[in-house]
PDB file of C-alpha atoms in Angstrom:
ATOM      1  CA  UNK A  19    -167.619  54.959  40.588  1.00  0.00           C
ATOM      2  CA  UNK A  20    -167.526  56.069  44.258  1.00  0.00           C
ATOM      3  CA  UNK A  21    -167.265  59.745  43.342  1.00  0.00           C
ATOM      4  CA  UNK A  22    -170.144  59.518  40.851  1.00  0.00           C
ATOM      5  CA  UNK A  23    -172.337  57.849  43.467  1.00  0.00           C
ATOM      6  CA  UNK A  24    -171.386  60.463  46.085  1.00  0.00           C
ATOM      7  CA  UNK A  25    -172.201  63.211  43.594  1.00  0.00           C
ATOM      8  CA  UNK A  26    -175.554  61.642  42.675  1.00  0.00           C
ATOM      9  CA  UNK A  27    -176.450  61.339  46.377  1.00  0.00           C
ATOM     10  CA  UNK A  28    -175.275  64.912  47.102  1.00  0.00           C
ATOM     11  CA  UNK A  29    -172.727  63.546  49.588  1.00  0.00           C
ATOM     12  CA  UNK A  30    -169.313  64.947  50.391  1.00  0.00           C
ATOM     13  CA  UNK A  31    -165.891  63.462  49.708  1.00  0.00           C
ATOM     14  CA  UNK A  32    -162.720  63.823  51.765  1.00  0.00           C
ATOM     15  CA  UNK A  33    -159.742  64.072  49.404  1.00  0.00           C
ATOM     16  CA  UNK A  34    -156.231  63.167  50.464  1.00  0.00           C
ATOM     17  CA  UNK A  35    -154.184  64.071  47.377  1.00  0.00           C
ATOM     18  CA  UNK A  36    -153.989  66.341  44.338  1.00  0.00           C
ATOM     19  CA  UNK A  37    -155.183  63.531  42.053  1.00  0.00           C
ATOM     20  CA  UNK A  38    -158.161  62.702  44.257  1.00  0.00           C
ATOM     21  CA  UNK A  39    -159.240  66.350  44.377  1.00  0.00           C
ATOM     22  CA  UNK A  40    -158.674  66.833  40.641  1.00  0.00           C
ATOM     23  CA  UNK A  41    -160.685  63.740  39.733  1.00  0.00           C
ATOM     24  CA  UNK A  42    -163.563  64.767  42.031  1.00  0.00           C
ATOM     25  CA  UNK A  43    -163.676  68.187  40.391  1.00  0.00           C
ATOM     26  CA  UNK A  44    -163.470  66.624  36.916  1.00  0.00           C
ATOM     27  CA  UNK A  45    -166.472  64.430  37.820  1.00  0.00           C
ATOM     28  CA  UNK A  46    -168.389  67.618  38.513  1.00  0.00           C
ATOM     29  CA  UNK A  47    -168.503  67.331  42.302  1.00  0.00           C
ATOM     30  CA  UNK A  48    -169.735  70.481  44.001  1.00  0.00           C
ATOM     31  CA  UNK A  49    -166.628  72.073  45.603  1.00  0.00           C
ATOM     32  CA  UNK A  50    -168.790  72.811  48.666  1.00  0.00           C
ATOM     33  CA  UNK A  51    -169.064  69.029  49.143  1.00  0.00           C
ATOM     34  CA  UNK A  52    -165.286  68.469  49.062  1.00  0.00           C
ATOM     35  CA  UNK A  53    -162.596  68.801  51.695  1.00  0.00           C
ATOM     36  CA  UNK A  54    -158.809  68.424  51.442  1.00  0.00           C
ATOM     37  CA  UNK A  55    -157.247  66.600  54.396  1.00  0.00           C
ATOM     38  CA  UNK A  56    -154.025  65.401  52.739  1.00  0.00           C
ATOM     39  CA  UNK A  57    -151.228  64.846  55.232  1.00  0.00           C
ATOM     40  CA  UNK A  58    -148.888  66.851  53.004  1.00  0.00           C
ATOM     41  CA  UNK A  59    -150.289  69.772  51.062  1.00  0.00           C
ATOM     42  CA  UNK A  60    -147.942  71.159  48.425  1.00  0.00           C
ATOM     43  CA  UNK A  61    -148.409  74.359  46.422  1.00  0.00           C
ATOM     44  CA  UNK A  62    -150.102  72.552  43.502  1.00  0.00           C
ATOM     45  CA  UNK A  63    -152.736  70.937  45.729  1.00  0.00           C
ATOM     46  CA  UNK A  64    -153.255  74.152  47.694  1.00  0.00           C
ATOM     47  CA  UNK A  65    -153.742  76.180  44.492  1.00  0.00           C
ATOM     48  CA  UNK A  66    -156.245  73.692  43.035  1.00  0.00           C
ATOM     49  CA  UNK A  67    -158.258  73.663  46.251  1.00  0.00           C
ATOM     50  CA  UNK A  68    -158.231  77.439  46.662  1.00  0.00           C
ATOM     51  CA  UNK A  69    -159.110  78.137  43.019  1.00  0.00           C
ATOM     52  CA  UNK A  70    -162.034  75.701  43.223  1.00  0.00           C
ATOM     53  CA  UNK A  71    -163.239  76.986  46.603  1.00  0.00           C
ATOM     54  CA  UNK A  72    -162.645  73.690  48.416  1.00  0.00           C
ATOM     55  CA  UNK A  73    -162.252  73.637  52.196  1.00  0.00           C
ATOM     56  CA  UNK A  74    -158.662  72.904  53.293  1.00  0.00           C
ATOM     57  CA  UNK A  75    -157.823  71.320  56.637  1.00  0.00           C
ATOM     58  CA  UNK A  76    -154.576  72.929  57.809  1.00  0.00           C
ATOM     59  CA  UNK A  77    -152.144  70.858  59.911  1.00  0.00           C
ATOM     60  CA  UNK A  78    -149.326  73.242  60.777  1.00  0.00           C
ATOM     61  CA  UNK A  79    -147.821  76.734  60.512  1.00  0.00           C
ATOM     62  CA  UNK A  80    -146.156  75.984  57.168  1.00  0.00           C
ATOM     63  CA  UNK A  81    -149.443  74.950  55.549  1.00  0.00           C
ATOM     64  CA  UNK A  82    -151.147  78.039  56.945  1.00  0.00           C
ATOM     65  CA  UNK A  83    -148.421  80.274  55.493  1.00  0.00           C
ATOM     66  CA  UNK A  84    -148.634  78.467  52.142  1.00  0.00           C
ATOM     67  CA  UNK A  85    -152.434  78.852  52.017  1.00  0.00           C
ATOM     68  CA  UNK A  86    -152.075  82.532  52.835  1.00  0.00           C
ATOM     69  CA  UNK A  87    -149.459  82.999  50.100  1.00  0.00           C
ATOM     70  CA  UNK A  88    -151.384  81.069  47.437  1.00  0.00           C
ATOM     71  CA  UNK A  89    -154.660  82.880  48.221  1.00  0.00           C
ATOM     72  CA  UNK A  90    -152.855  86.215  48.020  1.00  0.00           C
ATOM     73  CA  UNK A  91    -151.208  85.289  44.707  1.00  0.00           C
ATOM     74  CA  UNK A  92    -154.584  84.188  43.312  1.00  0.00           C
ATOM     75  CA  UNK A  93    -156.273  87.282  44.762  1.00  0.00           C
ATOM     76  CA  UNK A  94    -159.032  85.145  46.251  1.00  0.00           C
ATOM     77  CA  UNK A  95    -160.236  83.791  49.558  1.00  0.00           C
ATOM     78  CA  UNK A  96    -159.504  80.365  51.002  1.00  0.00           C
ATOM     79  CA  UNK A  97    -161.701  78.477  53.451  1.00  0.00           C
ATOM     80  CA  UNK A  98    -159.819  76.520  56.062  1.00  0.00           C
ATOM     81  CA  UNK A  99    -160.282  74.431  59.153  1.00  0.00           C
ATOM     82  CA  UNK A 100    -157.623  73.421  61.630  1.00  0.00           C
ATOM     83  CA  UNK A 101    -156.761  69.827  62.428  1.00  0.00           C
ATOM     84  CA  UNK A 102    -156.345  69.471  66.176  1.00  0.00           C
ATOM     85  CA  UNK A 103    -154.269  66.980  68.157  1.00  0.00           C
ATOM     86  CA  UNK A 104    -152.938  66.476  71.684  1.00  0.00           C
ATOM     87  CA  UNK A 105    -156.231  65.716  73.402  1.00  0.00           C
ATOM     88  CA  UNK A 106    -156.223  64.543  77.013  1.00  0.00           C
ATOM     89  CA  UNK A 107    -157.756  61.154  77.712  1.00  0.00           C
ATOM     90  CA  UNK A 108    -157.645  59.337  81.047  1.00  0.00           C
ATOM     91  CA  UNK A 109    -154.743  61.483  82.244  1.00  0.00           C
ATOM     92  CA  UNK A 110    -152.586  61.062  79.134  1.00  0.00           C
ATOM     93  CA  UNK A 111    -152.223  62.942  75.869  1.00  0.00           C
ATOM     94  CA  UNK A 112    -153.491  61.191  72.735  1.00  0.00           C
ATOM     95  CA  UNK A 113    -150.859  60.932  70.026  1.00  0.00           C
ATOM     96  CA  UNK A 114    -151.644  61.939  66.474  1.00  0.00           C
ATOM     97  CA  UNK A 115    -149.195  62.546  63.674  1.00  0.00           C
ATOM     98  CA  UNK A 116    -151.449  65.330  62.354  1.00  0.00           C
ATOM     99  CA  UNK A 117    -152.500  68.730  63.535  1.00  0.00           C
ATOM    100  CA  UNK A 118    -152.014  71.611  65.917  1.00  0.00           C
ATOM    101  CA  UNK A 119    -151.730  70.950  69.622  1.00  0.00           C
ATOM    102  CA  UNK A 120    -155.090  71.811  71.171  1.00  0.00           C
ATOM    103  CA  UNK A 121    -153.310  73.812  73.885  1.00  0.00           C
ATOM    104  CA  UNK A 122    -151.912  76.191  71.227  1.00  0.00           C
ATOM    105  CA  UNK A 123    -154.834  76.538  68.803  1.00  0.00           C
ATOM    106  CA  UNK A 124    -156.604  79.435  70.475  1.00  0.00           C
ATOM    107  CA  UNK A 125    -153.450  81.569  70.514  1.00  0.00           C
ATOM    108  CA  UNK A 126    -152.565  80.549  66.953  1.00  0.00           C
ATOM    109  CA  UNK A 127    -155.979  81.532  65.610  1.00  0.00           C
ATOM    110  CA  UNK A 128    -156.313  84.802  67.489  1.00  0.00           C
ATOM    111  CA  UNK A 129    -152.810  85.897  66.465  1.00  0.00           C
ATOM    112  CA  UNK A 130    -153.067  84.835  62.826  1.00  0.00           C
ATOM    113  CA  UNK A 131    -156.617  85.928  62.148  1.00  0.00           C
ATOM    114  CA  UNK A 132    -155.807  89.394  63.473  1.00  0.00           C
ATOM    115  CA  UNK A 133    -152.806  89.543  61.125  1.00  0.00           C
ATOM    116  CA  UNK A 134    -154.889  88.577  58.109  1.00  0.00           C
ATOM    117  CA  UNK A 135    -157.884  90.804  58.838  1.00  0.00           C
ATOM    118  CA  UNK A 136    -156.514  93.376  56.393  1.00  0.00           C
ATOM    119  CA  UNK A 137    -156.324  90.992  53.440  1.00  0.00           C
ATOM    120  CA  UNK A 138    -159.182  88.767  54.592  1.00  0.00           C
ATOM    121  CA  UNK A 139    -157.840  85.980  52.380  1.00  0.00           C
ATOM    122  CA  UNK A 140    -158.110  83.114  54.872  1.00  0.00           C
ATOM    123  CA  UNK A 141    -161.518  82.305  56.285  1.00  0.00           C
ATOM    124  CA  UNK A 142    -161.585  80.088  59.375  1.00  0.00           C
ATOM    125  CA  UNK A 143    -164.558  77.728  59.340  1.00  0.00           C
ATOM    126  CA  UNK A 144    -163.999  74.916  61.821  1.00  0.00           C
ATOM    127  CA  UNK A 145    -162.086  72.190  63.601  1.00  0.00           C
ATOM    128  CA  UNK A 146    -161.120  68.692  62.535  1.00  0.00           C
ATOM    129  CA  UNK A 147    -159.299  65.877  64.274  1.00  0.00           C
ATOM    130  CA  UNK A 148    -157.849  62.526  63.376  1.00  0.00           C
ATOM    131  CA  UNK A 149    -157.325  59.841  65.997  1.00  0.00           C
ATOM    132  CA  UNK A 150    -155.606  56.507  65.579  1.00  0.00           C
ATOM    133  CA  UNK A 151    -158.099  53.707  66.151  1.00  0.00           C
ATOM    134  CA  UNK A 152    -161.826  53.887  66.661  1.00  0.00           C
ATOM    135  CA  UNK A 153    -162.300  54.240  70.422  1.00  0.00           C
ATOM    136  CA  UNK A 154    -165.630  55.965  71.024  1.00  0.00           C
ATOM    137  CA  UNK A 155    -164.437  57.056  74.480  1.00  0.00           C
ATOM    138  CA  UNK A 156    -161.384  58.776  72.977  1.00  0.00           C
ATOM    139  CA  UNK A 157    -163.486  60.390  70.241  1.00  0.00           C
ATOM    140  CA  UNK A 158    -165.960  61.588  72.840  1.00  0.00           C
ATOM    141  CA  UNK A 159    -163.184  63.153  74.922  1.00  0.00           C
ATOM    142  CA  UNK A 160    -161.659  64.826  71.871  1.00  0.00           C
ATOM    143  CA  UNK A 161    -165.054  66.121  70.726  1.00  0.00           C
ATOM    144  CA  UNK A 162    -165.773  67.523  74.186  1.00  0.00           C
ATOM    145  CA  UNK A 163    -162.421  69.339  74.180  1.00  0.00           C
ATOM    146  CA  UNK A 164    -163.123  70.723  70.689  1.00  0.00           C
ATOM    147  CA  UNK A 165    -166.523  71.997  71.847  1.00  0.00           C
ATOM    148  CA  UNK A 166    -164.865  73.759  74.792  1.00  0.00           C
ATOM    149  CA  UNK A 167    -162.325  75.293  72.416  1.00  0.00           C
ATOM    150  CA  UNK A 168    -165.082  76.387  70.010  1.00  0.00           C
ATOM    151  CA  UNK A 169    -166.921  78.119  72.875  1.00  0.00           C
ATOM    152  CA  UNK A 170    -163.738  79.962  73.916  1.00  0.00           C
ATOM    153  CA  UNK A 171    -163.118  81.032  70.311  1.00  0.00           C
ATOM    154  CA  UNK A 172    -166.713  82.189  69.963  1.00  0.00           C
ATOM    155  CA  UNK A 173    -166.265  84.427  73.006  1.00  0.00           C
ATOM    156  CA  UNK A 174    -163.474  86.138  71.047  1.00  0.00           C
ATOM    157  CA  UNK A 175    -165.620  86.589  67.935  1.00  0.00           C
ATOM    158  CA  UNK A 176    -164.175  83.580  66.084  1.00  0.00           C
ATOM    159  CA  UNK A 177    -167.035  81.367  64.900  1.00  0.00           C
ATOM    160  CA  UNK A 178    -166.571  77.627  64.512  1.00  0.00           C
ATOM    161  CA  UNK A 179    -169.095  76.356  61.952  1.00  0.00           C
ATOM    162  CA  UNK A 180    -168.195  72.672  62.159  1.00  0.00           C
ATOM    163  CA  UNK A 181    -166.295  70.071  64.131  1.00  0.00           C
ATOM    164  CA  UNK A 182    -165.279  67.048  62.047  1.00  0.00           C
ATOM    165  CA  UNK A 183    -164.362  64.023  64.152  1.00  0.00           C
ATOM    166  CA  UNK A 184    -162.533  62.288  61.294  1.00  0.00           C
ATOM    167  CA  UNK A 185    -162.612  58.566  60.925  1.00  0.00           C
ATOM    168  CA  UNK A 186    -164.651  56.864  58.289  1.00  0.00           C
ATOM    169  CA  UNK A 187    -163.298  54.119  56.136  1.00  0.00           C
ATOM    170  CA  UNK A 188    -160.113  54.027  54.099  1.00  0.00           C
ATOM    171  CA  UNK A 189    -160.558  53.474  50.388  1.00  0.00           C
ATOM    172  CA  UNK A 190    -158.927  54.245  47.070  1.00  0.00           C
ATOM    173  CA  UNK A 191    -161.369  55.717  44.584  1.00  0.00           C
ATOM    174  CA  UNK A 192    -158.919  57.034  42.004  1.00  0.00           C
ATOM    175  CA  UNK A 193    -159.404  55.983  38.390  1.00  0.00           C
ATOM    176  CA  UNK A 194    -155.651  55.519  38.296  1.00  0.00           C
ATOM    177  CA  UNK A 195    -152.813  56.308  40.684  1.00  0.00           C
TER     178      UNK A 195
END
């Protein structure tokens, strides 16, 4: 029901598993309105997302390499964003079990995007973060640090089209598990 309503309202859906993504696509959701943020992205999920043209939020080097391999095998392009972690807040680093350390993202992107310029399979589109809890002060600090990062990337010719601050509300909208 949730997916049908989202589709009817032209809203997006954040999918966290193969089954969620598959069911959204089967309901006729526009792939441009879907994103994959699953904590663990296996080959099957990656292939479904890439074939459908769904944005994938990458959490680590292994997922990046898998997306690159799957896109190459499918001879298509894959849109991705990077999940960021390790923000500084009130003198401490914010813990998150997901994502690339913000201090390493710029180097990671510049190195990897240069390597893939020949194939052009992976298309960087933006930044995403996930924080534990709902502190607006922490989210504000993280967003500010993402904006600074996006400006630095832009100076190097790497355009950030979105910054997703994560959050929302947890729900199960699968027909069956």
